[in-house]
């Protein structure tokens, strides 16, 4: 099985592209169904957060999709130009794909190094795919190991200690703008994990008032309860009060899962005069964005989105580079162990398939030979048994030898040659003998010659050699 990762994040794609790629739970289910419909043998997990959208696939080595086919499928699903998606995405395969997921779980790929929320987001993405029966044994192993390793590395290195979330960075950003908060009203729009974390940090600034609104009031009340917003000028307000609260607020933090902007320039323009020139600080943490960019052009409105926070984030990265380096070593060991287990499982399945195929060949030839033996005398029986041996060997050799074609420039002849010698414990040939070796089709014809002609060391098929024969150490890789 091969593991593939195709994704876009805050480093590879701007906010406008990430908005188009964002897939909420319902669309995640649709995308999983789309991928599984196109490639039934593949396993798949879709990870979509405010700063990344990544697809993880495991599929048989000889089957689609390729990275280009996967990218085309995503472009069609998200209604994006494939050329635009090519420039905005990265793809990794096998060990590199697994290593990328491990880094994501450890917080090393986050905008804020060590961000703790990503671990829960990866777990929910994995569980979501599992519920939709899109995960098989390979991705089960990869994701379970990545989640366990990410948690362990965080505990051992402390990379997620301190202010490591987008919410904490947003609060720091606000500190650079306002001197005091005891006269400020904070409005939180949304009740997801990102909004909850951000509001927790703003609550620590002890603002004059803090309100939460959400389309589902009960979810807003759960956030308010978790933040202990039960005093005067604190709590949950009706979503119908949004315009009133936009007039009252000095700081707005919004992070909903709405598929379109909920605060438009047209809507807010009617409220500006009623604010009497008071400045409004808006932090939009949503993907897709909750606030139209044109709102930031209105008088006394200061709008910041996820990309605008990048400058503040860089300051935290410098201080955590040493911790990140310690994480890398631990992750590398865990990735190697995980890949070894996946490959061991694949090898076991391969051996079972090979054994079954050879038994089928043997049983077919055995049945043929038994029919001949019923009517054969002593000499005929010996000839039938010799023919049985030759035919069985020829059939076993046919498939591997048919893949060794000296006339095919793309055939990895040196690898095949070294592999055959190592697997069948053959003595290395002298260089001058290799020069006289027949090409592979001739070798196969020799192997599939008359059943009456026994195979001997003098007429056994030789695999072609080139000066670039691989060493045994290369096979071990």
mmCIF file of C-alpha atoms in Angstrom, residues 45-250:
data_model
loop_
_atom_site.group_PDB
_atom_site.id
_atom_site.type_symbol
_atom_site.label_atom_id
_atom_site.label_comp_id
_atom_site.label_asym_id
_atom_site.label_seq_id
_atom_site.Cartn_x
_atom_site.Cartn_y
_atom_site.Cartn_z
ATOM 1 C CA UNK A 45 -9.252 11.014 5.520
ATOM 2 C CA UNK A 46 -10.035 14.714 4.957
ATOM 3 C CA UNK A 47 -8.503 17.229 7.378
ATOM 4 C CA UNK A 48 -9.922 20.753 7.076
ATOM 5 C CA UNK A 49 -9.069 23.519 9.574
ATOM 6 C CA UNK A 50 -8.730 27.291 9.492
ATOM 7 C CA UNK A 51 -5.189 27.030 8.126
ATOM 8 C CA UNK A 52 -5.095 23.800 6.139
ATOM 9 C CA UNK A 53 -6.998 21.376 3.974
ATOM 10 C CA UNK A 54 -5.258 18.016 3.522
ATOM 11 C CA UNK A 55 -6.249 14.689 2.028
ATOM 12 C CA UNK A 56 -4.611 11.477 3.201
ATOM 13 C CA UNK A 57 -5.057 8.404 1.007
ATOM 14 C CA UNK A 58 -3.792 4.837 1.177
ATOM 15 C CA UNK A 59 -4.146 2.706 -1.930
ATOM 16 C CA UNK A 60 -2.564 -0.386 -3.527
ATOM 17 C CA UNK A 61 0.816 0.418 -5.061
ATOM 18 C CA UNK A 62 -0.253 -0.426 -8.609
ATOM 19 C CA UNK A 63 -3.615 1.344 -8.534
ATOM 20 C CA UNK A 64 -4.734 4.981 -8.894
ATOM 21 C CA UNK A 65 -4.978 7.745 -7.980
ATOM 22 C CA UNK A 66 -1.742 9.520 -8.717
ATOM 23 C CA UNK A 67 -1.079 12.921 -7.151
ATOM 24 C CA UNK A 68 -2.199 14.628 -10.367
ATOM 25 C CA UNK A 69 -5.427 12.622 -10.497
ATOM 26 C CA UNK A 70 -6.138 13.441 -6.860
ATOM 27 C CA UNK A 71 -5.423 17.133 -7.433
ATOM 28 C CA UNK A 72 -7.790 17.169 -10.437
ATOM 29 C CA UNK A 73 -10.542 15.554 -8.344
ATOM 30 C CA UNK A 74 -10.157 18.175 -5.593
ATOM 31 C CA UNK A 75 -10.117 21.011 -8.129
ATOM 32 C CA UNK A 76 -13.370 19.772 -9.643
ATOM 33 C CA UNK A 77 -15.012 19.256 -6.245
ATOM 34 C CA UNK A 78 -14.010 22.727 -4.965
ATOM 35 C CA UNK A 79 -14.614 24.394 -8.352
ATOM 36 C CA UNK A 80 -11.039 25.642 -8.610
ATOM 37 C CA UNK A 81 -8.766 26.050 -11.611
ATOM 38 C CA UNK A 82 -6.403 23.023 -11.610
ATOM 39 C CA UNK A 83 -3.464 25.309 -12.462
ATOM 40 C CA UNK A 84 -4.253 27.475 -9.430
ATOM 41 C CA UNK A 85 -4.464 24.395 -7.232
ATOM 42 C CA UNK A 86 -1.148 23.083 -8.560
ATOM 43 C CA UNK A 87 0.611 26.232 -7.373
ATOM 44 C CA UNK A 88 -1.116 26.178 -3.966
ATOM 45 C CA UNK A 89 -0.715 22.532 -2.949
ATOM 46 C CA UNK A 90 2.014 20.179 -1.813
ATOM 47 C CA UNK A 91 2.009 16.416 -2.043
ATOM 48 C CA UNK A 92 3.956 13.799 -0.154
ATOM 49 C CA UNK A 93 4.132 10.018 -0.509
ATOM 50 C CA UNK A 94 4.809 7.083 1.804
ATOM 51 C CA UNK A 95 7.272 7.942 4.588
ATOM 52 C CA UNK A 96 7.174 11.669 3.767
ATOM 53 C CA UNK A 97 3.359 11.675 3.877
ATOM 54 C CA UNK A 98 3.345 9.863 7.223
ATOM 55 C CA UNK A 99 6.042 12.200 8.583
ATOM 56 C CA UNK A 100 3.965 15.220 7.541
ATOM 57 C CA UNK A 101 0.944 13.955 9.502
ATOM 58 C CA UNK A 102 3.121 13.302 12.560
ATOM 59 C CA UNK A 103 4.455 16.876 12.333
ATOM 60 C CA UNK A 104 0.907 18.212 12.042
ATOM 61 C CA UNK A 105 -0.143 16.320 15.183
ATOM 62 C CA UNK A 106 2.883 17.620 17.087
ATOM 63 C CA UNK A 107 2.043 21.210 16.108
ATOM 64 C CA UNK A 108 5.184 21.674 14.002
ATOM 65 C CA UNK A 109 3.195 22.523 10.870
ATOM 66 C CA UNK A 110 0.836 24.982 12.587
ATOM 67 C CA UNK A 111 0.916 28.744 12.135
ATOM 68 C CA UNK A 112 1.671 28.899 15.859
ATOM 69 C CA UNK A 113 4.253 26.234 16.754
ATOM 70 C CA UNK A 114 2.825 23.763 19.241
ATOM 71 C CA UNK A 115 -0.800 24.832 18.739
ATOM 72 C CA UNK A 116 -2.828 22.386 20.878
ATOM 73 C CA UNK A 117 -6.122 22.569 18.958
ATOM 74 C CA UNK A 118 -4.766 20.749 15.892
ATOM 75 C CA UNK A 119 -4.501 17.436 17.772
ATOM 76 C CA UNK A 120 -8.247 17.418 18.425
ATOM 77 C CA UNK A 121 -8.959 18.518 14.858
ATOM 78 C CA UNK A 122 -6.945 15.605 13.450
ATOM 79 C CA UNK A 123 -8.736 13.186 15.782
ATOM 80 C CA UNK A 124 -12.163 14.476 14.683
ATOM 81 C CA UNK A 125 -11.186 14.219 10.992
ATOM 82 C CA UNK A 126 -10.045 10.620 11.494
ATOM 83 C CA UNK A 127 -13.189 9.684 13.444
ATOM 84 C CA UNK A 128 -15.379 11.382 10.829
ATOM 85 C CA UNK A 129 -13.785 9.326 8.035
ATOM 86 C CA UNK A 130 -14.079 6.180 10.168
ATOM 87 C CA UNK A 131 -17.806 6.771 10.679
ATOM 88 C CA UNK A 132 -18.207 7.037 6.904
ATOM 89 C CA UNK A 133 -16.292 3.754 6.421
ATOM 90 C CA UNK A 134 -13.502 5.456 4.487
ATOM 91 C CA UNK A 135 -10.652 4.268 6.741
ATOM 92 C CA UNK A 136 -8.961 0.887 6.398
ATOM 93 C CA UNK A 137 -6.132 -0.877 8.224
ATOM 94 C CA UNK A 138 -3.345 1.343 6.851
ATOM 95 C CA UNK A 139 -4.829 4.729 7.771
ATOM 96 C CA UNK A 140 -6.078 3.287 11.065
ATOM 97 C CA UNK A 141 -2.483 2.494 11.924
ATOM 98 C CA UNK A 142 -1.085 5.793 10.621
ATOM 99 C CA UNK A 143 -3.590 8.079 12.346
ATOM 100 C CA UNK A 144 -3.704 6.216 15.651
ATOM 101 C CA UNK A 145 0.089 6.239 15.852
ATOM 102 C CA UNK A 146 0.317 9.889 14.774
ATOM 103 C CA UNK A 147 -2.181 10.996 17.417
ATOM 104 C CA UNK A 148 -0.467 9.005 20.175
ATOM 105 C CA UNK A 149 2.978 10.256 19.131
ATOM 106 C CA UNK A 150 1.813 13.862 18.877
ATOM 107 C CA UNK A 151 0.425 13.721 22.404
ATOM 108 C CA UNK A 152 3.571 12.064 23.761
ATOM 109 C CA UNK A 153 5.949 14.530 22.078
ATOM 110 C CA UNK A 154 3.993 17.494 23.406
ATOM 111 C CA UNK A 155 4.174 16.074 26.923
ATOM 112 C CA UNK A 156 7.902 15.313 26.753
ATOM 113 C CA UNK A 157 9.055 18.567 25.120
ATOM 114 C CA UNK A 158 6.508 21.116 26.359
ATOM 115 C CA UNK A 159 6.157 22.607 22.891
ATOM 116 C CA UNK A 160 2.500 23.417 23.553
ATOM 117 C CA UNK A 161 3.212 25.279 26.811
ATOM 118 C CA UNK A 162 2.458 28.981 27.026
ATOM 119 C CA UNK A 163 0.634 31.053 24.425
ATOM 120 C CA UNK A 164 0.462 28.729 21.450
ATOM 121 C CA UNK A 165 -2.990 29.222 19.923
ATOM 122 C CA UNK A 166 -4.359 31.569 17.302
ATOM 123 C CA UNK A 167 -6.667 32.872 20.036
ATOM 124 C CA UNK A 168 -3.739 33.793 22.284
ATOM 125 C CA UNK A 169 -1.973 35.509 19.380
ATOM 126 C CA UNK A 170 -5.146 37.483 18.628
ATOM 127 C CA UNK A 171 -5.252 38.693 22.245
ATOM 128 C CA UNK A 172 -1.592 39.725 22.021
ATOM 129 C CA UNK A 173 -2.411 41.553 18.812
ATOM 130 C CA UNK A 174 -5.166 43.458 20.596
ATOM 131 C CA UNK A 175 -2.715 44.466 23.339
ATOM 132 C CA UNK A 176 -0.629 46.200 20.694
ATOM 133 C CA UNK A 177 -3.626 48.345 19.746
ATOM 134 C CA UNK A 178 -5.404 49.107 23.036
ATOM 135 C CA UNK A 179 -3.791 50.357 26.246
ATOM 136 C CA UNK A 180 -6.642 49.283 28.529
ATOM 137 C CA UNK A 181 -9.629 46.973 28.291
ATOM 138 C CA UNK A 182 -11.673 47.920 31.355
ATOM 139 C CA UNK A 183 -13.764 50.236 29.180
ATOM 140 C CA UNK A 184 -14.085 47.871 26.191
ATOM 141 C CA UNK A 185 -16.935 45.622 25.106
ATOM 142 C CA UNK A 186 -15.928 42.325 23.490
ATOM 143 C CA UNK A 187 -18.288 40.450 21.187
ATOM 144 C CA UNK A 188 -17.677 36.805 20.270
ATOM 145 C CA UNK A 189 -19.515 35.417 17.247
ATOM 146 C CA UNK A 190 -19.505 31.628 17.017
ATOM 147 C CA UNK A 191 -19.234 28.800 19.528
ATOM 148 C CA UNK A 192 -16.628 26.521 17.993
ATOM 149 C CA UNK A 193 -13.296 25.532 19.520
ATOM 150 C CA UNK A 194 -11.429 28.424 17.898
ATOM 151 C CA UNK A 195 -13.926 31.008 19.180
ATOM 152 C CA UNK A 196 -13.877 29.450 22.641
ATOM 153 C CA UNK A 197 -10.068 29.601 22.884
ATOM 154 C CA UNK A 198 -9.929 33.185 21.628
ATOM 155 C CA UNK A 199 -12.625 34.366 24.028
ATOM 156 C CA UNK A 200 -10.862 32.682 26.940
ATOM 157 C CA UNK A 201 -7.771 34.797 26.282
ATOM 158 C CA UNK A 202 -9.788 37.988 25.828
ATOM 159 C CA UNK A 203 -11.662 37.263 29.053
ATOM 160 C CA UNK A 204 -8.287 37.263 30.829
ATOM 161 C CA UNK A 205 -7.924 40.921 29.758
ATOM 162 C CA UNK A 206 -10.942 41.713 32.012
ATOM 163 C CA UNK A 207 -12.980 43.786 29.555
ATOM 164 C CA UNK A 208 -15.906 45.933 30.656
ATOM 165 C CA UNK A 209 -18.386 43.587 28.941
ATOM 166 C CA UNK A 210 -18.231 40.336 26.998
ATOM 167 C CA UNK A 211 -21.070 38.855 24.978
ATOM 168 C CA UNK A 212 -21.416 35.685 22.919
ATOM 169 C CA UNK A 213 -23.897 35.099 20.111
ATOM 170 C CA UNK A 214 -24.415 31.945 18.082
ATOM 171 C CA UNK A 215 -27.166 30.723 15.776
ATOM 172 C CA UNK A 216 -27.694 27.782 18.133
ATOM 173 C CA UNK A 217 -28.117 29.485 21.489
ATOM 174 C CA UNK A 218 -27.454 26.322 23.524
ATOM 175 C CA UNK A 219 -23.955 26.029 22.078
ATOM 176 C CA UNK A 220 -23.284 29.653 22.960
ATOM 177 C CA UNK A 221 -24.458 28.971 26.505
ATOM 178 C CA UNK A 222 -22.052 26.012 26.733
ATOM 179 C CA UNK A 223 -19.134 28.293 25.813
ATOM 180 C CA UNK A 224 -20.296 30.948 28.286
ATOM 181 C CA UNK A 225 -20.516 28.330 31.025
ATOM 182 C CA UNK A 226 -17.032 27.014 30.208
ATOM 183 C CA UNK A 227 -15.662 30.568 30.463
ATOM 184 C CA UNK A 228 -17.686 31.378 33.597
ATOM 185 C CA UNK A 229 -19.370 34.358 31.912
ATOM 186 C CA UNK A 230 -22.154 34.633 34.464
ATOM 187 C CA UNK A 231 -21.587 38.080 35.941
ATOM 188 C CA UNK A 232 -23.101 41.429 34.989
ATOM 189 C CA UNK A 233 -22.475 42.518 31.374
ATOM 190 C CA UNK A 234 -21.416 38.983 30.486
ATOM 191 C CA UNK A 235 -23.188 36.038 28.894
ATOM 192 C CA UNK A 236 -25.143 35.007 25.815
ATOM 193 C CA UNK A 237 -27.309 37.263 23.673
ATOM 194 C CA UNK A 238 -29.768 36.390 20.940
ATOM 195 C CA UNK A 239 -28.429 36.157 17.401
ATOM 196 C CA UNK A 240 -31.093 38.677 16.460
ATOM 197 C CA UNK A 241 -29.121 41.236 18.518
ATOM 198 C CA UNK A 242 -26.142 41.097 16.137
ATOM 199 C CA UNK A 243 -26.612 44.618 14.720
ATOM 200 C CA UNK A 244 -27.128 46.099 18.198
ATOM 201 C CA UNK A 245 -23.997 44.377 19.483
ATOM 202 C CA UNK A 246 -21.948 45.524 16.488
ATOM 203 C CA UNK A 247 -22.855 49.086 17.520
ATOM 204 C CA UNK A 248 -21.939 48.494 21.173
ATOM 205 C CA UNK A 249 -18.743 46.497 20.665
ATOM 206 C CA UNK A 250 -15.170 47.750 20.597
#
